Amino acid sequence: MVETVLESKKNNFLWLDLVEPTEEELQDVAGRFGLHTTSLEDCLDPIHQPKFEKVQNTVFIILRAYDTRSRLQTDSIHKITRKLAIFLGNNFIITVHRSELDFVNELKDEWKNRCARDEKSESNLIILLGLVKGAVYSYSLAFEKLEEAIEGYEGKIFTNDDTPVNIKEIHEFRSKVSAIRRVLRQLYDVILKIDDYTDEFAPVYQDIRERLERYLMLTDALREASNDILNTHISLASHRTNEVIRVLTIFSVFFLPLTFIVGIYGMNFKYMPELKTTYGYPSTWLVMVLITAGIYTWFKRRGWLK
Amino acid sequence: MVETVLESKKNNFLWLDLVEPTEEELQDVAGRFGLHTTSLEDCLDPIHQPKFEKVQNTVFIILRAYDTRSRLQTDSIHKITRKLAIFLGNNFIITVHRSELDFVNELKDEWKNRCARDEKSESNLIILLGLVKGAVYSYSLAFEKLEEAIEGYEGKIFTNDDTPVNIKEIHEFRSKVSAIRRVLRQLYDVILKIDDYTDEFAPVYQDIRERLERYLMLTDALREASNDILNTHISLASHRTNEVIRVLTIFSVFFLPLTFIVGIYGMNFKYMPELKTTYGYPSTWLVMVLITAGIYTWFKRRGWLK
Amino acid sequence: MVETVLESKKNNFLWLDLVEPTEEELQDVAGRFGLHTTSLEDCLDPIHQPKFEKVQNTVFIILRAYDTRSRLQTDSIHKITRKLAIFLGNNFIITVHRSELDFVNELKDEWKNRCARDEKSESNLIILLGLVKGAVYSYSLAFEKLEEAIEGYEGKIFTNDDTPVNIKEIHEFRSKVSAIRRVLRQLYDVILKIDDYTDEFAPVYQDIRERLERYLMLTDALREASNDILNTHISLASHRTNEVIRVLTIFSVFFLPLTFIVGIYGMNFKYMPELKTTYGYPSTWLVMVLITAGIYTWFKRRGWLK
Amino acid sequence: MVETVLESKKNNFLWLDLVEPTEEELQDVAGRFGLHTTSLEDCLDPIHQPKFEKVQNTVFIILRAYDTRSRLQTDSIHKITRKLAIFLGNNFIITVHRSELDFVNELKDEWKNRCARDEKSESNLIILLGLVKGAVYSYSLAFEKLEEAIEGYEGKIFTNDDTPVNIKEIHEFRSKVSAIRRVLRQLYDVILKIDDYTDEFAPVYQDIRERLERYLMLTDALREASNDILNTHISLASHRTNEVIRVLTIFSVFFLPLTFIVGIYGMNFKYMPELKTTYGYPSTWLVMVLITAGIYTWFKRRGWLK
Amino acid sequence: MVETVLESKKNNFLWLDLVEPTEEELQDVAGRFGLHTTSLEDCLDPIHQPKFEKVQNTVFIILRAYDTRSRLQTDSIHKITRKLAIFLGNNFIITVHRSELDFVNELKDEWKNRCARDEKSESNLIILLGLVKGAVYSYSLAFEKLEEAIEGYEGKIFTNDDTPVNIKEIHEFRSKVSAIRRVLRQLYDVILKIDDYTDEFAPVYQDIRERLERYLMLTDALREASNDILNTHISLASHRTNEVIRVLTIFSVFFLPLTFIVGIYGMNFKYMPELKTTYGYPSTWLVMVLITAGIYTWFKRRGWLK
Ligand SMILES: [Mg+2]
Ligand SMILES: [Mg+2]
Ligand SMILES: [Mg+2]
Ligand SMILES: [Mg+2]
Ligand SMILES: [Mg+2]
Ligand SMILES: [Mg+2]
Ligand SMILES: [Mg+2]
Ligand SMILES: [Mg+2]
Ligand SMILES: [Mg+2]
Ligand SMILES: [Mg+2]
Ligand SMILES: [Mg+2]
Ligand SMILES: [Mg+2]
Ligand SMILES: [Mg+2]
Ligand SMILES: [Mg+2]
Ligand SMILES: [Mg+2]
Ligand SMILES: [Mg+2]
Ligand SMILES: [Mg+2]
Ligand SMILES: [Mg+2]
Ligand SMILES: [Mg+2]
Ligand SMILES: [Mg+2]
Ligand SMILES: [Mg+2]
Ligand SMILES: [Mg+2]
Ligand SMILES: [Mg+2]
Ligand SMILES: [Mg+2]
Ligand SMILES: [Mg+2]
Ligand SMILES: [Mg+2]
Ligand SMILES: [Mg+2]
Ligand SMILES: [Mg+2]
Ligand SMILES: [Mg+2]
Ligand SMILES: [Mg+2]
Ligand SMILES: [Mg+2]
């Protein structure tokens, strides 16, 4: 579908929006504006990473915005983000995408209203910055969800209530953060290259870049936090194993000799002098008490008790 | 609240301090001094990271100073630091913050006194450096606390008294250090950009930068130290588990065969020739002593005893 | 075997393809085109890494393409990739390789057809880019296999069915990814140097470079994913050991004292007053029940049950 | 204490050495030579890191030399190194330090002797290089001790005699290496900046720089070696735990069923037919031998024996 | 020993080779050719790292070649490599080394033969490249041994036969690789600086550099491979411990309750009603079978059996 969003004959300016274009529509537009074949291929490749390319006088940009409908259900960057291709010429801007994108629609509405009010501020640069801003800010929802998740994990592990954390879940969390970091890194490379085109709008541009820098730093913090949770989990688990084994050892060491001793006098030999003596039974108890006391002292010195 | 800290008509110079300004106050000031919209938005965003921006002739800086009242009770950088926004023009400096900041108040008092004594040294650059210095030096209290904490942990783990270290606490400590490091890194980027404005005050500037470099290095050292404590803890725990299990094994290996043997002669079969012989009981003891000696030798050779 | 793929006397242009050349053939060609001795040595070295070299007016390039017949059966880069050497002069291009390479054959066919149709587009640069593209795109098959493998591992570890993952297999997987990453890194260095020669074909060149960048990022993702699987595996294993040991300890702690008690009254001493009393047996049961209840309470408080 | 080491009226040259100067002495010297206030503060700060600063025509340098009396008893860089501040002007050099430094004294003696012999070679640059060389070479003693220590650890862990290594000691060792590395890194930054002042003495300068580079590389090697020792220790400990547990399991699995069987026939039921039969006892032995053989075979197949 | 390898009066060219020179010989040569004192010191320092220095018109280079007689018996870089110092002037080249070096001798023989045949190609640059090539290629033997070793380790760990790998040996292997990597890194820095002197011999130079780059990459691969082996070893060990402990737990959990039950009826109380009943013994068996079945079901559900 090819939609003419803005057309200003006076200023000789045009914004075309192609939503899920057929190959013919694309070829047609390409012919009119002299777009390069390889750019068209990139437009049609749904998994293409963000890029910035200048072919003669046309700038070709691919952005990936967070798909607010994805709910982060996977760590595949192609499933949680959506591609927006942009061609920027001297007197035109062409946007190409496969599905409706909320932030593109909002920008289109905004500009249609402006033009209705006959404002003459149209400029391909400010529209480009509007699109880039929309794409970057789209990730705010993803980070809200990720921060909520990490706080949940931290609550579980750092408070004293022993709800177990789900190791697999945290690993998946970290995978998602890594995937988002990778796409933001590429987006950042693209945005750094846009700098040359933004002189009069420099503060707007810097605002977008700073936001992205904040997100990149946030991914670092989230990765560190998830690593911390996993490491703490392992530390605590090994600490708990240690404690469990200590209890096992203490009980075994106390009872193994005692059980052996009572076993001796459970034997049925005809000639066992001890069995006949009056003090055999109490002496055996005495020996067992002494052994227990000895082991107790030994453990105490090693600091294994309490 | 808009306060005029300094006003010098002769030198055509002005320092405005806005504490928790209403949006109208901010808009009003923005109008008088031609401040950019995006800068105003950043002023109102309480979680904005440190930044440096030049719009036309006005420099816009955001600093984050350590909030001495926070007591490092969280690793959220927004809760342990406070934002200070600065606009620096040719003949004015405007400071914007949401709450009273000790170091800003001190600087204001200092300058009011100077002007009372009619000194003519006012300059937006030296005021800027005073603010930056105040922000950077504010972290000294944080580092005092962090160093005290790490020394406590090191004392516990590296001395022989076995007070257990709290793994979770050290992980939280490391989170805080990471958070502070991140904000100091950004502050450092800002301070590097201020360099171009400090020719005549270069030594003052270098003093501030060196202090920040020392803090950055200190965060490295603190992180390394906390990692060391955690790793040592894990090493010691695994070493202790090993020891505990060895004791368990030694006791079990000694007593399992003996308990089995005494069990044999505890059986009640009618026809058990050994039970009737005179030397059955002492022979059993002999066998048990021999087995024990055999196991002892075997353990000795393996080096598992002591 | 020396094959003349293209020869255009009008344009004074020549493409020679040498498949498994004898040393004489190579020397002969070297003599005609003034190729350097060290380049010839590199041509004959089957394990040479990718390189880019300019000797006087001749560019000498070595590429390594994925050998689609290797099926990734090893992590030796020499066994899963194949070398293609290219000499690029002003009016000639010479390709040297030891075995038939699919992508070279396809390019040869394409160009022969073009020339049959008398198109005059021949240019050593576009042929070079065709060869580089072929080499880079050859890795797509490798990545298909690797992504399939990693999804298999992830399925096993992150779903609840407990099919064990093969640790050794994942380590070998990671070795392969590392090996491929290394060769792609070198290929990338070569491709960056080709940039200077591609002005009019810049979009084609950028397309190849972007593909390689995507592959490099993919190797990062694959390595991270395999690390995640291995770490998750270790976490789960240590968690499982912990659980097993807890069960062992619980059972031992319950039964060790009981077995000791019943052992006491299994002793055959003549004078054991308890044995004669009417309530000896039920009292023993009572003691055992109390001990069991005590241990149960203790475990319950520690949270070791369930 | 202010000492005039060299004074040459002919060459208009002066070397002042201030050992533990009072603030007045320092202020006085500062007044004569126009030293900056922030530099004076740095002189008085005992924990200041190495630095290089140029204020107008005066170069201000802080070095930290290894304190040969510290014997590496701590990992605090302030306790194992000593500060030397240097002011370098066109016709003077001023050294400031809080305690006597051996290498400074040696250099002073050397120069006093030279001047006694009326040599005219005095130059602030060659004196500066002498001081820097002294500071850098002072670390040789530290590295001697560190290398000796690491060789001791390596001997313990890599030879077959099982003297246990002290984990805490190695962690402390690594802390010291890290601390020294950090100060050497800063010293290196300072030394790189001195390069601009050393044209005619370039070989002397390069000699110092190379020595420092060798030390930096040595810290890398020492850290790697200590990491290796710690990792090997953990590997060996986990290997030993594995072995110990295997022995425990083997013994338990052999004796648990046997002890159960002999327990059965130790029961005192009135009606137990087996007890009365003539072959009850030998049959029980047979069963026990068969069970033992079965378990033995099972273990053998699993490869747990030997 | 000072040997004049080449002397060409016509071309005013000289190659001096000093093998284990006395200090006088060295001083003498230094005097004739104006060599700097610090360079002489470096010549005499047997552990000096590779370096490149230009003093006036003389280039001073130190290389370290692999000592083929060392057989990698240590990870000390000074014991497995040998130093070669080179002075390169406009019309002379001087080589200094403490022992005979095979590649130097070969080069000397080659050049003596050439000159005998009166070839006039002598040039200090081509001789320098010959020496550098010899030094770099000398490491090929080291890598052959290292690759052989790593393949042995990989064979042991990744095949199913359970020959144990020697952890200490692999750690020592990794130390050696690290040591070699460090010296190759320094050699690489030296070789990069030689680049400026090699215009006409660029292909020869690039050949040497590529070889060194291949070796550097090989050290990366060897380190990764050894890390992989160590990590796999740890994974497998922890997996095996898990399995052993599971077997122990299964046996204990099965037999602990049974042994307790048979112990009960082994008690000698006068009044134990169960002992007198006809069905006491079979009932006990029934209870034991039921308990065993219950535990079996429980284990089955947990998936601990097989
Ligand atoms: Mg990850
Ligand atoms: Mg991932
Ligand atoms: Mg990444
Ligand atoms: Mg960051
Ligand atoms: Mg970042
Ligand atoms: Mg980062
Ligand atoms: Mg952290
Ligand atoms: Mg954190
Ligand atoms: Mg960080
Ligand atoms: Mg640092
Ligand atoms: Mg730092
Ligand atoms: Mg750092
Ligand atoms: Mg690997
Ligand atoms: Mg590998
Ligand atoms: Mg690598
Ligand atoms: Mg990347
Ligand atoms: Mg990459
Ligand atoms: Mg990367
Ligand atoms: Mg780890
Ligand atoms: Mg450390
Ligand atoms: Mg430290
Ligand atoms: Mg460090
Ligand atoms: Mg190094
Ligand atoms: Mg280094
Ligand atoms: Mg390094
Ligand atoms: Mg590690
Ligand atoms: Mg090592
Ligand atoms: Mg290294
Ligand atoms: Mg590499
Ligand atoms: Mg490399
Ligand atoms: Mg590398």
PDB file of N, CA and C in Angstrom, chain C residues 75-109:
ATOM      1  N   ASP C  75      36.501 -28.772  14.141  1.00  0.00           N
ATOM      2  CA  ASP C  75      36.634 -27.334  14.373  1.00  0.00           C
ATOM      3  C   ASP C  75      37.921 -26.802  13.754  1.00  0.00           C
ATOM      4  N   SER C  76      38.572 -27.598  12.901  1.00  0.00           N
ATOM      5  CA  SER C  76      39.773 -27.118  12.235  1.00  0.00           C
ATOM      6  C   SER C  76      39.352 -26.268  11.044  1.00  0.00           C
ATOM      7  N   ILE C  77      39.752 -25.029  11.094  1.00  0.00           N
ATOM      8  CA  ILE C  77      39.330 -24.082  10.077  1.00  0.00           C
ATOM      9  C   ILE C  77      39.823 -24.503   8.692  1.00  0.00           C
ATOM     10  N   HIS C  78      40.915 -25.275   8.657  1.00  0.00           N
ATOM     11  CA  HIS C  78      41.444 -25.696   7.350  1.00  0.00           C
ATOM     12  C   HIS C  78      40.622 -26.805   6.733  1.00  0.00           C
ATOM     13  N   LYS C  79      39.862 -27.481   7.574  1.00  0.00           N
ATOM     14  CA  LYS C  79      39.080 -28.582   7.025  1.00  0.00           C
ATOM     15  C   LYS C  79      37.660 -28.156   6.703  1.00  0.00           C
ATOM     16  N   ILE C  80      37.167 -27.085   7.311  1.00  0.00           N
ATOM     17  CA  ILE C  80      35.793 -26.679   7.002  1.00  0.00           C
ATOM     18  C   ILE C  80      35.725 -25.494   6.040  1.00  0.00           C
ATOM     19  N   THR C  81      36.906 -24.940   5.688  1.00  0.00           N
ATOM     20  CA  THR C  81      36.881 -23.854   4.692  1.00  0.00           C
ATOM     21  C   THR C  81      37.871 -24.152   3.572  1.00  0.00           C
ATOM     22  N   ARG C  82      37.674 -23.464   2.452  1.00  0.00           N
ATOM     23  CA  ARG C  82      38.562 -23.665   1.292  1.00  0.00           C
ATOM     24  C   ARG C  82      39.120 -22.330   0.838  1.00  0.00           C
ATOM     25  N   LYS C  83      40.360 -22.357   0.397  1.00  0.00           N
ATOM     26  CA  LYS C  83      41.070 -21.136   0.039  1.00  0.00           C
ATOM     27  C   LYS C  83      40.792 -20.739  -1.406  1.00  0.00           C
ATOM     28  N   LEU C  84      40.633 -19.430  -1.641  1.00  0.00           N
ATOM     29  CA  LEU C  84      40.594 -18.900  -3.007  1.00  0.00           C
ATOM     30  C   LEU C  84      41.572 -17.741  -3.070  1.00  0.00           C
ATOM     31  N   ALA C  85      42.589 -17.845  -3.957  1.00  0.00           N
ATOM     32  CA  ALA C  85      43.556 -16.756  -4.132  1.00  0.00           C
ATOM     33  C   ALA C  85      43.178 -15.952  -5.367  1.00  0.00           C
ATOM     34  N   ILE C  86      43.287 -14.629  -5.268  1.00  0.00           N
ATOM     35  CA  ILE C  86      42.893 -13.760  -6.376  1.00  0.00           C
ATOM     36  C   ILE C  86      44.003 -12.737  -6.652  1.00  0.00           C
ATOM     37  N   PHE C  87      44.417 -12.636  -7.925  1.00  0.00           N
ATOM     38  CA  PHE C  87      45.313 -11.555  -8.332  1.00  0.00           C
ATOM     39  C   PHE C  87      44.512 -10.584  -9.181  1.00  0.00           C
ATOM     40  N   LEU C  88      44.575  -9.313  -8.814  1.00  0.00           N
ATOM     41  CA  LEU C  88      43.770  -8.315  -9.505  1.00  0.00           C
ATOM     42  C   LEU C  88      44.680  -7.266 -10.101  1.00  0.00           C
ATOM     43  N   GLY C  89      44.789  -7.239 -11.420  1.00  0.00           N
ATOM     44  CA  GLY C  89      45.607  -6.226 -12.077  1.00  0.00           C
ATOM     45  C   GLY C  89      44.731  -5.215 -12.784  1.00  0.00           C
ATOM     46  N   ASN C  90      45.364  -4.296 -13.489  1.00  0.00           N
ATOM     47  CA  ASN C  90      44.572  -3.275 -14.180  1.00  0.00           C
ATOM     48  C   ASN C  90      43.636  -3.878 -15.211  1.00  0.00           C
ATOM     49  N   ASN C  91      44.148  -4.859 -15.952  1.00  0.00           N
ATOM     50  CA  ASN C  91      43.341  -5.408 -17.036  1.00  0.00           C
ATOM     51  C   ASN C  91      43.248  -6.932 -16.969  1.00  0.00           C
ATOM     52  N   PHE C  92      43.421  -7.484 -15.763  1.00  0.00           N
ATOM     53  CA  PHE C  92      43.245  -8.937 -15.638  1.00  0.00           C
ATOM     54  C   PHE C  92      42.809  -9.278 -14.221  1.00  0.00           C
ATOM     55  N   ILE C  93      42.197 -10.455 -14.106  1.00  0.00           N
ATOM     56  CA  ILE C  93      41.918 -11.028 -12.796  1.00  0.00           C
ATOM     57  C   ILE C  93      42.254 -12.514 -12.891  1.00  0.00           C
ATOM     58  N   ILE C  94      43.043 -13.004 -11.896  1.00  0.00           N
ATOM     59  CA  ILE C  94      43.448 -14.411 -11.922  1.00  0.00           C
ATOM     60  C   ILE C  94      42.975 -15.063 -10.626  1.00  0.00           C
ATOM     61  N   THR C  95      42.250 -16.165 -10.758  1.00  0.00           N
ATOM     62  CA  THR C  95      41.792 -16.868  -9.562  1.00  0.00           C
ATOM     63  C   THR C  95      42.488 -18.210  -9.479  1.00  0.00           C
ATOM     64  N   VAL C  96      42.956 -18.550  -8.249  1.00  0.00           N
ATOM     65  CA  VAL C  96      43.697 -19.797  -8.053  1.00  0.00           C
ATOM     66  C   VAL C  96      43.057 -20.577  -6.899  1.00  0.00           C
ATOM     67  N   HIS C  97      42.721 -21.828  -7.125  1.00  0.00           N
ATOM     68  CA  HIS C  97      42.189 -22.653  -6.030  1.00  0.00           C
ATOM     69  C   HIS C  97      42.503 -24.114  -6.306  1.00  0.00           C
ATOM     70  N   ARG C  98      42.500 -24.910  -5.246  1.00  0.00           N
ATOM     71  CA  ARG C  98      42.942 -26.295  -5.361  1.00  0.00           C
ATOM     72  C   ARG C  98      41.827 -27.250  -5.756  1.00  0.00           C
ATOM     73  N   SER C  99      40.581 -26.887  -5.470  1.00  0.00           N
ATOM     74  CA  SER C  99      39.483 -27.773  -5.879  1.00  0.00           C
ATOM     75  C   SER C  99      38.379 -26.907  -6.474  1.00  0.00           C
ATOM     76  N   GLU C 100      37.446 -27.545  -7.148  1.00  0.00           N
ATOM     77  CA  GLU C 100      36.314 -26.816  -7.716  1.00  0.00           C
ATOM     78  C   GLU C 100      35.536 -26.152  -6.586  1.00  0.00           C
ATOM     79  N   LEU C 101      35.173 -24.895  -6.778  1.00  0.00           N
ATOM     80  CA  LEU C 101      34.370 -24.198  -5.783  1.00  0.00           C
ATOM     81  C   LEU C 101      33.050 -23.814  -6.443  1.00  0.00           C
ATOM     82  N   ASP C 102      31.928 -24.205  -5.838  1.00  0.00           N
ATOM     83  CA  ASP C 102      30.621 -23.981  -6.448  1.00  0.00           C
ATOM     84  C   ASP C 102      30.401 -22.523  -6.843  1.00  0.00           C
ATOM     85  N   PHE C 103      30.689 -21.622  -5.910  1.00  0.00           N
ATOM     86  CA  PHE C 103      30.358 -20.219  -6.196  1.00  0.00           C
ATOM     87  C   PHE C 103      31.243 -19.643  -7.298  1.00  0.00           C
ATOM     88  N   VAL C 104      32.468 -20.164  -7.441  1.00  0.00           N
ATOM     89  CA  VAL C 104      33.323 -19.707  -8.536  1.00  0.00           C
ATOM     90  C   VAL C 104      32.760 -20.212  -9.864  1.00  0.00           C
ATOM     91  N   ASN C 105      32.365 -21.472  -9.857  1.00  0.00           N
ATOM     92  CA  ASN C 105      31.791 -22.027 -11.092  1.00  0.00           C
ATOM     93  C   ASN C 105      30.545 -21.264 -11.530  1.00  0.00           C
ATOM     94  N   GLU C 106      29.684 -20.957 -10.560  1.00  0.00           N
ATOM     95  CA  GLU C 106      28.469 -20.212 -10.903  1.00  0.00           C
ATOM     96  C   GLU C 106      28.797 -18.860 -11.501  1.00  0.00           C
ATOM     97  N   LEU C 107      29.777 -18.171 -10.904  1.00  0.00           N
ATOM     98  CA  LEU C 107      30.146 -16.855 -11.416  1.00  0.00           C
ATOM     99  C   LEU C 107      30.731 -16.977 -12.821  1.00  0.00           C
ATOM    100  N   LYS C 108      31.541 -18.039 -13.026  1.00  0.00           N
ATOM    101  CA  LYS C 108      32.115 -18.238 -14.357  1.00  0.00           C
ATOM    102  C   LYS C 108      31.008 -18.423 -15.388  1.00  0.00           C
ATOM    103  N   ASP C 109      30.035 -19.292 -15.062  1.00  0.00           N
ATOM    104  CA  ASP C 109      28.928 -19.526 -15.993  1.00  0.00           C
ATOM    105  C   ASP C 109      28.191 -18.230 -16.305  1.00  0.00           C
TER     106      ASP C 109
END
